[in-house]
Structure formats: structure tokens, C-alpha cells
Coordinates of C-alpha atoms (C1' of nucleotides) in Angstrom, one line a residue:
Chain A
M1 CA 36.8 11.5 22.5
P2 CA 35.8 8.4 20.5
K3 CA 33.2 8.9 17.8
P4 CA 29.8 7.7 19.0
E5 CA 29.0 6.4 15.6
V6 CA 31.1 3.3 14.9
D7 CA 30.7 1.0 12.0
P8 CA 27.7 -1.1 13.1
T9 CA 28.4 -3.9 10.8
V10 CA 31.4 -5.1 12.8
Q11 CA 29.1 -6.1 15.6
L12 CA 26.9 -7.9 13.1
E13 CA 27.8 -11.6 12.7
L14 CA 28.1 -11.5 9.0
S15 CA 29.3 -14.6 7.3
V16 CA 28.9 -16.3 4.0
D17 CA 28.9 -19.9 3.0
R18 CA 30.9 -20.5 -0.1
S19 CA 29.7 -24.1 -0.4
S20 CA 26.1 -23.0 -0.6
P21 CA 24.5 -22.7 -4.0
V22 CA 23.0 -19.4 -2.9
P23 CA 24.9 -16.5 -4.5
L24 CA 27.3 -14.8 -2.1
Y25 CA 25.9 -11.3 -2.8
F26 CA 22.4 -12.7 -2.0
Q27 CA 23.5 -14.2 1.2
L28 CA 25.0 -10.9 2.3
S29 CA 22.0 -8.8 1.2
Q30 CA 19.6 -11.1 3.1
Q31 CA 21.7 -10.8 6.3
L32 CA 21.8 -7.0 5.9
E33 CA 18.1 -6.9 5.3
A34 CA 17.4 -9.0 8.3
A35 CA 19.5 -6.8 10.4
I36 CA 17.6 -3.7 9.2
E37 CA 14.3 -5.4 9.7
H38 CA 15.3 -6.6 13.2
G39 CA 16.5 -3.2 14.2
T40 CA 20.2 -4.1 14.7
L41 CA 21.0 -1.7 12.0
T42 CA 19.2 1.4 13.1
P43 CA 17.9 4.0 10.6
G44 CA 20.5 6.6 9.7
S45 CA 23.4 4.5 10.8
L46 CA 26.3 4.3 8.4
L47 CA 27.6 1.0 7.1
G48 CA 31.3 0.7 7.0
N49 CA 32.9 1.4 3.7
E50 CA 32.6 -1.3 1.0
I51 CA 36.3 -2.1 0.8
E52 CA 36.7 -2.8 4.4
L53 CA 33.5 -4.8 4.5
A54 CA 34.6 -6.9 1.6
A55 CA 37.9 -7.6 3.2
R56 CA 36.3 -8.6 6.5
L57 CA 34.0 -11.0 4.7
G58 CA 36.7 -12.3 2.3
L59 CA 34.7 -11.1 -0.7
S60 CA 35.5 -8.8 -3.5
R61 CA 34.2 -5.3 -3.7
P62 CA 31.9 -5.9 -6.7
T63 CA 30.2 -8.7 -4.8
V64 CA 29.6 -6.5 -1.8
R65 CA 28.4 -3.7 -4.0
Q66 CA 25.9 -6.0 -5.7
A67 CA 24.5 -6.9 -2.3
I68 CA 24.2 -3.3 -1.2
Q69 CA 22.8 -2.2 -4.6
S70 CA 20.0 -4.7 -4.3
L71 CA 19.0 -3.2 -1.0
V72 CA 19.3 0.3 -2.4
D73 CA 16.9 -0.8 -5.2
K74 CA 14.5 -2.0 -2.5
G75 CA 14.7 1.4 -0.9
L76 CA 16.3 0.2 2.4
L77 CA 19.6 1.9 1.9
V78 CA 20.9 5.2 0.5
R79 CA 24.3 5.7 -0.9
R80 CA 26.2 9.0 -0.9
R81 CA 29.4 9.5 -2.7
G82 CA 32.1 10.6 -0.4
V83 CA 29.9 9.9 2.7
G84 CA 29.0 6.3 2.8
T85 CA 25.9 4.0 2.8
Q86 CA 23.3 4.5 5.4
V87 CA 20.0 2.9 6.4
V88 CA 17.0 5.1 5.4
H89 CA 15.2 6.7 8.3
S90 CA 11.6 6.0 7.3
Q91 CA 10.2 2.6 7.8
V92 CA 9.8 1.1 4.4
K93 CA 7.4 -1.7 4.3
R94 CA 7.1 -3.3 0.9
P95 CA 7.6 -1.6 -2.5
L96 CA 4.3 -2.5 -3.9
E97 CA 4.5 -6.1 -5.0
L98 CA 2.2 -7.8 -7.3
S99 CA 0.2 -9.3 -4.6
S100 CA -3.2 -11.0 -4.4
L101 CA -6.0 -10.0 -2.1
Y102 CA -5.6 -13.5 -0.5
D103 CA -2.0 -12.9 0.4
D104 CA -2.8 -9.4 1.6
L105 CA -5.5 -10.7 3.9
E106 CA -3.4 -13.6 5.1
A107 CA -0.6 -11.2 5.9
A108 CA -3.0 -9.2 8.0
G109 CA -3.9 -12.3 9.9
Q110 CA -7.4 -12.3 8.7
R111 CA -7.8 -16.0 7.6
P112 CA -9.8 -15.2 4.4
A113 CA -12.5 -17.5 3.2
T114 CA -13.4 -17.9 -0.5
K115 CA -16.7 -18.9 -2.0
V116 CA -16.5 -19.9 -5.7
L117 CA -19.7 -18.6 -7.4
V118 CA -18.8 -19.5 -11.0
N119 CA -16.1 -21.7 -12.5
T120 CA -16.8 -22.4 -16.1
V121 CA -15.7 -21.8 -19.7
V122 CA -17.4 -19.1 -21.7
P123 CA -16.9 -17.4 -25.1
A124 CA -14.8 -14.2 -24.7
S125 CA -16.6 -10.9 -24.9
A126 CA -15.0 -8.1 -26.8
E127 CA -13.7 -6.6 -23.6
V128 CA -12.2 -9.8 -22.4
A129 CA -10.8 -10.7 -25.8
A130 CA -9.0 -7.4 -26.0
A131 CA -7.6 -7.6 -22.6
L132 CA -6.3 -11.2 -23.0
G133 CA -5.3 -10.8 -26.6
V134 CA -7.4 -13.7 -27.8
A135 CA -10.0 -14.0 -30.5
E136 CA -13.5 -12.8 -29.7
D137 CA -15.9 -15.6 -28.8
S138 CA -13.0 -18.0 -28.3
D139 CA -13.2 -20.1 -25.1
V140 CA -11.9 -18.6 -21.9
H141 CA -12.1 -19.6 -18.3
R142 CA -14.4 -17.5 -16.1
V143 CA -14.1 -17.6 -12.3
E144 CA -16.2 -15.6 -10.0
R145 CA -15.5 -15.6 -6.3
L146 CA -16.7 -14.0 -3.2
R147 CA -14.0 -13.2 -0.6
L148 CA -15.0 -13.1 3.0
A149 CA -13.2 -12.0 6.2
H150 CA -14.7 -12.7 9.6
G151 CA -17.7 -14.1 7.9
E152 CA -18.4 -10.7 6.2
P153 CA -18.3 -10.3 2.4
M154 CA -15.3 -8.2 1.5
A155 CA -14.9 -8.3 -2.2
H156 CA -16.3 -9.8 -5.4
L157 CA -13.7 -11.1 -7.8
C158 CA -14.4 -11.9 -11.4
N159 CA -11.5 -13.3 -13.4
F160 CA -10.9 -14.5 -16.9
L161 CA -8.0 -16.7 -18.0
P162 CA -6.9 -17.9 -21.4
P163 CA -7.5 -21.6 -22.2
G164 CA -4.9 -24.3 -21.7
L165 CA -2.9 -22.3 -19.2
M166 CA -3.8 -24.2 -16.1
D167 CA -6.4 -26.3 -14.4
L168 CA -8.9 -24.4 -12.3
D169 CA -10.0 -26.6 -9.5
T170 CA -12.9 -25.2 -7.5
D171 CA -11.7 -26.8 -4.3
Q172 CA -8.2 -25.3 -4.7
L173 CA -9.7 -21.9 -5.5
E174 CA -11.6 -22.0 -2.2
T175 CA -8.5 -22.7 -0.1
T176 CA -5.9 -20.5 -1.7
G177 CA -5.4 -17.4 -3.9
L178 CA -5.4 -17.4 -7.7
Y179 CA -1.9 -16.0 -8.0
R180 CA -0.5 -18.7 -5.8
L181 CA -2.2 -21.3 -8.0
M182 CA -0.7 -19.7 -11.1
R183 CA 2.8 -19.6 -9.7
A184 CA 2.4 -23.2 -8.6
A185 CA 1.4 -24.1 -12.2
G186 CA 4.8 -22.8 -13.3
I187 CA 3.6 -19.4 -14.6
T188 CA 6.1 -16.6 -14.0
L189 CA 4.2 -13.5 -13.2
H190 CA 6.0 -10.5 -14.6
S191 CA 3.9 -7.3 -14.7
A192 CA 0.4 -6.1 -14.5
R193 CA -1.6 -3.1 -15.6
Q194 CA -4.0 -1.9 -12.9
S195 CA -6.8 0.6 -12.8
I196 CA -8.4 1.6 -9.5
G197 CA -11.6 3.6 -9.4
A198 CA -14.9 3.9 -7.6
R199 CA -18.6 3.8 -8.5
A200 CA -22.1 3.4 -6.9
A201 CA -23.2 -0.2 -6.4
T202 CA -25.9 -1.6 -8.6
T203 CA -28.6 -3.6 -6.9
E204 CA -27.0 -6.9 -8.0
E205 CA -23.6 -5.8 -6.7
A206 CA -25.1 -4.5 -3.5
D207 CA -26.9 -7.8 -2.8
R208 CA -23.7 -9.8 -3.3
L209 CA -21.7 -7.6 -0.9
A210 CA -24.4 -7.0 1.7
E211 CA -24.4 -3.3 0.9
E212 CA -27.2 -0.9 -0.1
T213 CA -27.9 0.0 -3.7
G214 CA -26.0 3.1 -4.6
A215 CA -23.4 2.6 -1.9
P216 CA -19.8 3.5 -2.9
L217 CA -17.7 0.6 -4.1
L218 CA -14.0 0.4 -4.8
T219 CA -13.2 -1.1 -8.1
M220 CA -10.1 -2.6 -9.6
Q221 CA -9.3 -3.9 -13.0
R222 CA -6.1 -5.8 -13.8
V223 CA -4.4 -7.5 -16.7
T224 CA -1.5 -9.6 -15.6
F225 CA 1.4 -10.7 -18.0
D226 CA 3.9 -13.4 -17.6
D227 CA 7.6 -13.0 -18.6
T228 CA 7.0 -13.8 -22.2
G229 CA 4.5 -11.0 -22.5
R230 CA 1.4 -13.1 -22.7
A231 CA -1.7 -11.9 -20.8
V232 CA -2.4 -14.6 -18.3
E233 CA -5.3 -13.1 -16.4
Y234 CA -7.8 -10.4 -16.6
G235 CA -9.8 -9.5 -13.5
T236 CA -12.6 -7.1 -12.5
H237 CA -12.9 -6.7 -8.8
T238 CA -15.2 -4.8 -6.5
Y239 CA -14.4 -4.1 -2.9
R240 CA -16.4 -2.8 0.1
P241 CA -14.5 0.4 0.9
T242 CA -15.5 0.2 4.5
R243 CA -13.7 -3.1 4.7
Y244 CA -10.8 -2.7 2.4
S245 CA -8.5 -0.1 0.9
F246 CA -5.3 -0.4 -1.2
E247 CA -2.2 0.4 0.7
F248 CA 1.3 0.4 -0.7
Q249 CA 4.7 1.9 -0.6
L250 CA 6.2 3.1 -3.7
L251 CA 9.7 4.3 -4.7
V252 CA 10.8 7.0 -7.0
R253 CA 12.4 5.6 -10.1
T254 CA 15.9 6.8 -10.6
Chain B
M1 CA 18.7 -21.5 -45.1
P2 CA 19.7 -18.5 -43.1
K3 CA 18.0 -17.9 -39.8
P4 CA 15.3 -15.3 -40.2
E5 CA 16.1 -13.9 -36.7
V6 CA 19.4 -12.2 -36.9
D7 CA 20.9 -10.0 -34.1
P8 CA 18.9 -6.8 -34.5
T9 CA 21.4 -4.7 -32.7
V10 CA 23.9 -4.9 -35.6
Q11 CA 21.6 -2.7 -37.7
L12 CA 21.3 -0.4 -34.8
E13 CA 23.7 2.5 -34.9
L14 CA 25.0 2.0 -31.4
S15 CA 27.9 4.1 -30.3
V16 CA 29.3 5.6 -27.1
D17 CA 31.2 8.8 -26.5
R18 CA 34.0 8.3 -24.1
S19 CA 34.7 11.9 -23.7
S20 CA 31.2 12.5 -22.4
P21 CA 30.7 12.8 -18.7
V22 CA 27.6 10.5 -19.1
P23 CA 28.4 7.0 -17.9
L24 CA 29.0 4.6 -20.8
Y25 CA 26.5 2.1 -19.5
F26 CA 23.9 4.8 -19.3
Q27 CA 24.6 6.0 -22.9
L28 CA 24.1 2.4 -24.0
S29 CA 20.9 1.8 -22.0
Q30 CA 19.4 5.0 -23.3
Q31 CA 20.1 4.0 -26.9
L32 CA 18.6 0.6 -26.4
E33 CA 15.6 2.0 -24.7
A34 CA 15.0 4.5 -27.5
A35 CA 15.3 1.7 -30.0
I36 CA 12.6 -0.3 -28.1
E37 CA 10.4 2.8 -27.7
H38 CA 10.8 3.6 -31.4
G39 CA 10.1 0.0 -32.5
T40 CA 13.4 -0.6 -34.1
L41 CA 13.8 -3.4 -31.5
T42 CA 10.6 -5.3 -31.9
P43 CA 9.1 -7.2 -29.0
G44 CA 10.4 -10.7 -28.7
S45 CA 13.5 -10.1 -30.7
L46 CA 16.8 -11.3 -29.2
L47 CA 19.7 -9.0 -28.6
G48 CA 23.0 -10.4 -29.6
N49 CA 25.0 -11.9 -26.8
E50 CA 26.7 -9.7 -24.3
I51 CA 30.3 -10.6 -25.2
E52 CA 29.9 -9.8 -28.9
L53 CA 27.9 -6.6 -28.2
A54 CA 30.7 -5.5 -25.8
A55 CA 33.3 -6.2 -28.4
R56 CA 31.5 -4.4 -31.1
L57 CA 31.1 -1.3 -29.0
G58 CA 34.6 -1.5 -27.5
L59 CA 33.2 -1.9 -24.0
S60 CA 33.8 -4.5 -21.4
R61 CA 31.1 -7.1 -20.6
P62 CA 30.3 -5.7 -17.1
T63 CA 29.5 -2.3 -18.6
V64 CA 27.2 -3.9 -21.2
R65 CA 25.6 -6.0 -18.5
Q66 CA 25.0 -2.9 -16.4
A67 CA 23.2 -1.2 -19.3
I68 CA 21.1 -4.3 -20.0
Q69 CA 20.4 -4.9 -16.3
S70 CA 18.9 -1.4 -15.9
L71 CA 16.5 -2.1 -18.7
V72 CA 15.6 -5.4 -17.2
D73 CA 14.8 -3.6 -13.9
K74 CA 12.6 -1.3 -15.9
G75 CA 10.8 -4.4 -17.3
L76 CA 11.7 -3.7 -20.9
L77 CA 14.0 -6.7 -21.3
V78 CA 14.0 -10.3 -20.1
R79 CA 17.1 -12.4 -19.7
R80 CA 17.2 -16.2 -20.0
R81 CA 20.2 -18.1 -19.2
G82 CA 21.4 -20.1 -22.2
V83 CA 19.0 -18.3 -24.5
G84 CA 19.7 -14.7 -24.5
T85 CA 18.1 -11.3 -23.8
Q86 CA 14.9 -10.4 -25.5
V87 CA 12.5 -7.5 -25.6
V88 CA 9.3 -8.2 -23.7
H89 CA 6.2 -8.7 -25.8
S90 CA 3.8 -6.6 -23.8
Q91 CA 3.8 -2.9 -24.0
V92 CA 5.2 -1.7 -20.7
K93 CA 4.3 2.0 -20.2
R94 CA 5.6 3.3 -16.9
P95 CA 6.4 1.2 -13.8
L96 CA 4.3 3.4 -11.5
E97 CA 6.3 6.5 -10.7
L98 CA 5.7 8.8 -7.9
S99 CA 3.8 11.2 -10.0
S100 CA 1.5 14.1 -9.1
L101 CA -2.0 14.5 -10.4
Y102 CA -0.8 17.6 -12.2
D103 CA 1.8 15.7 -14.2
D104 CA -0.7 12.9 -14.9
L105 CA -3.2 15.4 -16.3
E106 CA -0.6 17.3 -18.3
A107 CA 0.6 14.0 -19.8
A108 CA -2.9 13.3 -20.9
G109 CA -3.0 16.7 -22.6
Q110 CA -5.7 18.0 -20.3
R111 CA -4.2 21.4 -19.4
P112 CA -5.2 21.3 -15.8
A113 CA -6.2 24.4 -13.8
T114 CA -5.7 24.8 -10.1
K115 CA -7.6 27.0 -7.7
V116 CA -5.9 27.5 -4.3
L117 CA -8.5 27.6 -1.6
V118 CA -6.3 27.8 1.4
N119 CA -2.6 28.5 1.9
T120 CA -1.8 29.2 5.5
V121 CA 0.1 28.0 8.6
V122 CA -1.9 26.0 11.1
P123 CA -1.1 24.0 14.3
A124 CA -0.7 20.4 13.5
S125 CA -3.5 18.0 14.4
A126 CA -2.7 14.7 16.0
E127 CA -3.2 13.0 12.6
V128 CA -1.0 15.4 10.7
A129 CA 1.6 15.5 13.4
A130 CA 1.9 11.7 13.4
A131 CA 2.1 11.6 9.6
L132 CA 4.8 14.2 9.3
G133 CA 6.7 13.2 12.5
V134 CA 6.4 16.7 14.1
A135 CA 5.1 17.7 17.5
E136 CA 1.4 18.1 17.9
D137 CA 0.2 21.7 17.7
S138 CA 3.5 22.8 16.1
D139 CA 3.2 25.0 13.0
V140 CA 2.7 23.3 9.6
H141 CA 1.8 24.6 6.2
R142 CA -1.7 23.8 5.0
V143 CA -2.6 24.0 1.3
E144 CA -6.0 23.2 -0.1
R145 CA -6.5 23.2 -3.8
L146 CA -9.2 22.4 -6.3
R147 CA -8.0 20.8 -9.5
L148 CA -10.1 21.3 -12.6
A149 CA -10.0 19.9 -16.1
H150 CA -12.1 21.3 -18.9
G151 CA -13.6 23.7 -16.4
E152 CA -15.0 20.9 -14.4
P153 CA -13.8 20.2 -10.9
M154 CA -11.9 16.9 -10.7
A155 CA -10.3 16.6 -7.4
H156 CA -9.9 18.3 -4.0
L157 CA -6.4 18.2 -2.7
C158 CA -5.5 19.0 0.9
N159 CA -1.8 18.9 1.8
F160 CA 0.3 19.5 4.9
L161 CA 4.0 20.3 4.8
P162 CA 6.5 20.7 7.7
P163 CA 7.7 24.2 8.3
G164 CA 10.9 25.7 6.9
L165 CA 11.0 23.2 4.0
M166 CA 10.1 25.6 1.2
D167 CA 8.2 28.7 0.3
L168 CA 4.6 28.1 -0.8
D169 CA 3.7 30.8 -3.3
T170 CA 0.0 30.8 -4.1
D171 CA 0.6 32.0 -7.7
Q172 CA 3.1 29.2 -8.3
L173 CA 0.7 26.6 -6.8
E174 CA -1.9 27.7 -9.3
T175 CA 0.4 27.3 -12.3
T176 CA 2.2 24.0 -11.5
G177 CA 2.1 20.9 -9.4
L178 CA 3.3 20.6 -5.8
Y179 CA 5.8 17.9 -6.5
R180 CA 7.4 19.9 -9.2
L181 CA 7.7 22.8 -6.8
M182 CA 9.3 20.6 -4.2
R183 CA 11.8 19.2 -6.7
A184 CA 12.6 22.7 -7.8
A185 CA 13.3 23.6 -4.2
G186 CA 16.0 20.9 -4.1
I187 CA 14.0 18.3 -2.3
T188 CA 14.8 14.8 -3.5
L189 CA 11.6 12.7 -3.3
H190 CA 12.4 9.2 -2.4
S191 CA 9.4 7.1 -1.4
A192 CA 5.7 7.5 -0.4
R193 CA 3.2 5.5 1.4
Q194 CA -0.2 5.6 -0.2
S195 CA -3.7 4.4 0.7
I196 CA -6.5 4.4 -1.9
G197 CA -10.1 3.9 -0.8
A198 CA -13.6 5.1 -1.5
R199 CA -16.5 6.6 0.5
A200 CA -19.7 8.5 0.2
A201 CA -19.4 12.3 -0.2
T202 CA -20.4 14.5 2.6
T203 CA -22.5 17.6 1.7
E204 CA -19.5 19.8 2.0
E205 CA -17.4 17.6 -0.2
A206 CA -20.2 17.2 -2.7
D207 CA -20.5 21.0 -3.0
R208 CA -16.9 21.4 -3.7
L209 CA -16.8 18.8 -6.5
A210 CA -20.2 19.5 -8.0
E211 CA -21.5 16.1 -7.0
E212 CA -24.5 15.0 -5.0
T213 CA -24.4 14.2 -1.3
G214 CA -23.7 10.5 -0.9
A215 CA -22.1 10.1 -4.3
P216 CA -19.1 7.8 -4.4
L217 CA -15.7 9.5 -4.1
L218 CA -12.3 8.1 -4.7
T219 CA -9.9 8.9 -1.8
M220 CA -6.2 8.9 -1.5
Q221 CA -3.9 9.6 1.4
R222 CA -0.2 9.9 1.0
V223 CA 2.9 10.6 3.0
T224 CA 6.0 11.4 1.0
F225 CA 9.5 11.0 2.2
D226 CA 12.8 12.5 0.9
D227 CA 16.0 10.5 0.7
T228 CA 17.0 11.2 4.3
G229 CA 13.8 9.7 5.5
R230 CA 12.1 12.9 6.5
A231 CA 8.4 13.2 5.8
V232 CA 8.1 16.1 3.5
E233 CA 4.4 16.0 2.7
Y234 CA 1.1 14.6 3.9
G235 CA -1.9 14.8 1.7
T236 CA -5.6 13.9 1.8
H237 CA -7.2 13.9 -1.7
T238 CA -10.7 13.2 -3.0
Y239 CA -11.4 12.5 -6.6
R240 CA -14.5 12.3 -8.7
P241 CA -14.5 8.7 -9.8
T242 CA -16.4 9.6 -13.0
R243 CA -13.5 11.9 -14.0
Y244 CA -10.5 10.1 -12.6
S245 CA -9.1 6.7 -11.8
F246 CA -5.6 5.5 -10.8
E247 CA -3.9 3.6 -13.6
F248 CA -0.5 2.2 -13.3
Q249 CA 1.8 -0.6 -14.4
L250 CA 3.6 -2.6 -11.8
L251 CA 6.4 -5.1 -11.9
V252 CA 7.0 -8.2 -9.9
R253 CA 9.9 -7.7 -7.5
T254 CA 12.5 -10.4 -8.1
Chain C
dT1 C1' 9.1 -43.5 -32.9
dC2 C1' 10.3 -41.7 -28.6
dA3 C1' 13.2 -40.8 -24.8
dA4 C1' 17.7 -40.0 -22.6
dT5 C1' 22.1 -38.0 -23.3
dC6 C1' 25.5 -34.9 -24.9
dT7 C1' 27.1 -30.4 -26.5
dG8 C1' 27.2 -25.6 -27.6
dT9 C1' 25.8 -21.2 -26.2
dA10 C1' 24.4 -17.5 -23.4
dT11 C1' 23.8 -15.6 -19.1
dG12 C1' 25.0 -15.8 -13.8
dT13 C1' 28.4 -15.2 -10.5
dC14 C1' 32.8 -13.7 -8.8
dC15 C1' 37.4 -11.8 -8.7
dG16 C1' 41.2 -8.0 -8.3
dG17 C1' 42.4 -3.8 -9.8
dA18 C1' 42.4 1.1 -11.5
dC19 C1' 40.9 5.8 -11.8
dA20 C1' 37.3 9.5 -11.5
dA21 C1' 33.8 12.2 -9.0
dT22 C1' 32.0 14.0 -5.0
dC23 C1' 31.3 15.0 -0.2
dT24 C1' 33.1 16.3 4.5
dG25 C1' 36.0 18.5 7.4
dA26 C1' 40.1 21.0 8.4
dC27 C1' 43.3 24.3 7.2
dT28 C1' 44.6 28.8 5.4
dA29 C1' 44.3 33.4 3.8
dC30 C1' 41.9 37.7 3.9
Chain D
dG1 C1' 35.4 35.9 11.7
dT2 C1' 34.5 34.5 7.3
dA3 C1' 35.4 32.7 3.0
dG4 C1' 38.1 30.0 -0.1
dT5 C1' 41.2 26.0 -0.6
dC6 C1' 43.0 21.6 0.1
dA7 C1' 43.3 16.7 1.5
dG8 C1' 41.2 12.5 2.9
dA9 C1' 37.5 9.3 2.6
dT10 C1' 34.0 6.9 0.0
dT11 C1' 31.3 5.7 -3.6
dG12 C1' 30.8 5.6 -9.1
dT13 C1' 32.5 3.8 -13.2
dC14 C1' 35.1 0.7 -15.9
dC15 C1' 38.2 -3.0 -17.2
dG16 C1' 39.6 -8.1 -18.3
dG17 C1' 39.2 -12.4 -17.1
dA18 C1' 37.5 -17.0 -15.0
dC19 C1' 34.3 -20.6 -13.9
dA20 C1' 29.5 -22.1 -13.0
dT21 C1' 24.8 -22.9 -14.5
dA22 C1' 20.9 -23.5 -17.2
dC23 C1' 18.6 -23.8 -21.5
dA24 C1' 17.9 -25.5 -26.6
dG25 C1' 18.8 -28.4 -30.1
dA26 C1' 21.3 -32.3 -32.0
dT27 C1' 22.8 -36.7 -31.3
dT28 C1' 22.4 -41.3 -29.7
dG29 C1' 20.2 -45.2 -27.8
dA30 C1' 16.2 -48.2 -26.8

DNA sequence: TCAATCTGTATGTCCGGACAATCTGACTAC
DNA sequence: GTAGTCAGATTGTCCGGACATACAGATTGA
């Protein structure tokens, strides 16, 4: 009786383009990821062993391993010594990226709207100065925005940026997200320190978000760093919990 | 004039033990991480190039690269082609592990106390059955706990576990965290899907947490999976936002 | 003086091979 | 029948080398 579980990668049309500037391991990992996403590689199915896979593609084993390893790091695959590599059963979505509210909403097909309330330069308060690592009372950008979905206010975003980092055009801020603008300005986002909490809305906050005074609000504070370690953004956000919650997938560090 | 910035790894007493079963790259990465943690490798300092470092340690370059890469993945180092590898400036704490409230509190030196309110087997509701991937009305464990710090209630934790996974001893639940018990039972935690929100406390919830009815509560729902993709835990937690908030560091996926 | 070009350096990618560690399944002995 | 043992399969680790690519600083030219 033939084994019902044959190497599913043989039916996959895997191929690499050596003339492309895209690294070979990356080409392979993308194709495998697409196959998992598409369902061609079903959860629990075993990939053929690395040696054979390398031979079939005309690659070396280290290259194939690098491709597989990147997917293991993403949580899509699990390796077992003596057994093989298989697709994880659970549907992993995204391992918690450093995403902006704008991107989140757009991904959900919500077509977010933004209203810029404030876009100016102010002296840094002690709190802002400490977060951004600049001198107190030195100039920093201050941007205050209201994010709406379906015409309803969803969140109030207050951000501070160090001076000289980038131009903050109000029109651009109304049509796209802050992170996207920063990336476009050549800033490489690296890490962020976040704090998520809740509190009762003040009268002012309630007015802004069309809630009642004392209604629960979801709060988020974040300092974002670029790859040189500079703080490039400090934000204090409040969300309407009936309209928004933080959802993310996270992996165990190994 | 000599360059003020010399390779700081030469002063480091790096060495590897080839007779040890611990992989060489792991020995090296641990020593480097300790040096960064300890401050011997100061932020922004450049590590000597990989070739020389490999030669000095009697290792091959791929092995040294593997050690460095693991620290890059942790966000402790940054590589720049043509420049070198340097320690990041910002103080990276932890890249958001899959941690339990118990561990969080203990790390903060709070000596948490736990009171088990419920520890029984119940038929799975539709919500629980969907989260755990079991049949509706099939038996599942239900654990309800109250977590206190400094004698004050801090969070209410309601968890569901599939049957046959592990024993749930009330005494053990009162002295340690659920995740720790699961790991001790040989379960390899792999990933989790979380949702953090806020809402107003019902009268029942307010009573449990010594809050007022309608007070803001921080809520968290989580489904945890092991490395085979099975759902091993589903939890619905409520926190007092004046006593607790979620803080974490996260890295940009590259 | 300033801009374009060149050059050295360091990491990025890739190869082919070797041996060790570990898991599964089958075989054997009791 | 059950437990222990063994062999095959597969990933884990490590080596040594080769060339490509990108960045920084020095050099050269306008």
C-alpha cells in the first residue's frame, strides 16, 4: 500500500531564477510561504527532506536551510530532528509587526479618514523630552490627529517627533499614516516600546471621541526607535474600545 | 593618532569549549549577550569583523555569523554592510515573550498571590469550543482565579483547557502560574493569539475586583497553541487598569 | 571649494562536504 | 505480549572557501 502522505513539494512548481538579484533563499522562502498561504501546503504536511529538495532545485543544502529557517522564525514551519519539517496546524496570521493604526484599518478594508487637529512645533515637556531623549523645552513637532472609520471617530492620536527628522505636511498626514511617511522619509524603524492600558474618559476626551464622560477608553503609549537607536517618535493614543481593540499573534522566543 | 574606537571584543575574554555539548555558536552568542547586558560592550561600539573574530576564536566564519545573527534577531545588534556590526543604542529589554501574568508580577518583585475560585470540568460553550477546536458540549477544564498583589485584587483570570492535557491541581495553581505548570507538564508553548480591549465593569466584575460598577476594565483574550498546532488554552482575563497595564518591546520584522 | 570617482573593508550570499544528535519504526529477546 | 535494541532517516552543527554587494573615506577632477 502506498503511503498516503507523499512529499507535497514535488507537486509544487518550485523554481529559482539565478539571474535575479533577489537572493535564492528568499525566492524559495517566498514560494513556500505563498504555498502555505494558498493552502497548497496543508497544515501538518511534511516537506521532503532538505537534501532532496536542494538537489531538485539545484541549490545547496545551506541555501535551502536558510529559506526554511526564515519560515520557522515566522512560525509557519516546525522542524523536528529525525522526523522532518512540517507546516504548523494553527493558522498563524502575523507575528505582531510594528504596524500603524492606519495600516491596520486599511487591511481591514475600512478606508480610514484622518483629521489633523494640530501640526506645530512646541517646546518639549519633561515627559516628551525623556521619551525622545532631547533637552527639555527644546523644539519638537507635535501632531494631533483624529482617526475616523465610517464617519465615526475611532481614536485620538497625539504624536511628538524630534526636530529635523522629516517634514510633516498636513495634507500628507490626512491621506496616509505616520509610519508610512516616516519610512518614505528614509527612516528605518527598528523597535518600539509600548504600553497598553485603560482609563475613564475626561470630559475633553469624551467630546473628541463622541463618548460620555467617564466612559472606558483604551490607551496606548509608544516610543519608536530607528536602527541607530534614536527615538524617532513618541505617541499617546486613546481608542474607543467599542470600535477598536489590539489583536496580534505572538511567538515564543526560542 | 590612534583611533579611539578599537575592537572592543579583543578585551573580552571570549572562549569556547569544544568538549561541551552546547553548540559553539550558542556559547559565543551567550557570551556576547552577557557582555552587552553587563555593559562591557557599550551601545554603538563596533564589533571587530567576523573573519578576524572567527580566527581569534578558532571558529569558522559561518559559526560566528550564526552567533551574531541570533543576537541581531533579538534586536541587540545591528549589521551594516561595509561598516560592521554594532550594539544598538537603545536599551532593548525583552522582545515580547509569551509570558504569564504570574511571571510578570514576580519579575517586578511583587510576590503575587492567587486565589482559585473555580476548578471544575464543564461542557464547552460554543465560544470555548471554537477557540479550543473541540466539539461543543464536550468536557473541558474551567479554571477561574483571582490574582492579588499587596493584598489588593489585580486581575480576574478565567481559563479553559482541553481534557486530558494535564492535571490541574488547585494547590499548585495557587502557588505558581498556569504557563509554568503547562511547561512542567511537557507542553511546548509555541504561539498565541491575543486581543486586548477595554470595557465598563459589570456589577459582578466590579465586586470581584473591588471596583465600582461601570469602572473601566482592561480585558485580554488569548488562545495559546503548542508546537503541533493544538490549542492548549483559552483565557478571558480582566485587569484593573489602575493596577496593571501591558508593557512590551517589539521589533520590526525584516 | 565642491562634486564625482576610486578603493578598501565588511557584510551578504552561496557552495559542497562532514559528522553528530535525535526521532521513528522494525526487529529481537525475554 | 512486552520491553529493550538496533538501523534508517532527517535535521543540527560546523568547516573552509568563493564571489557579490554596499558603505565610508580618500583621491581626483572640475
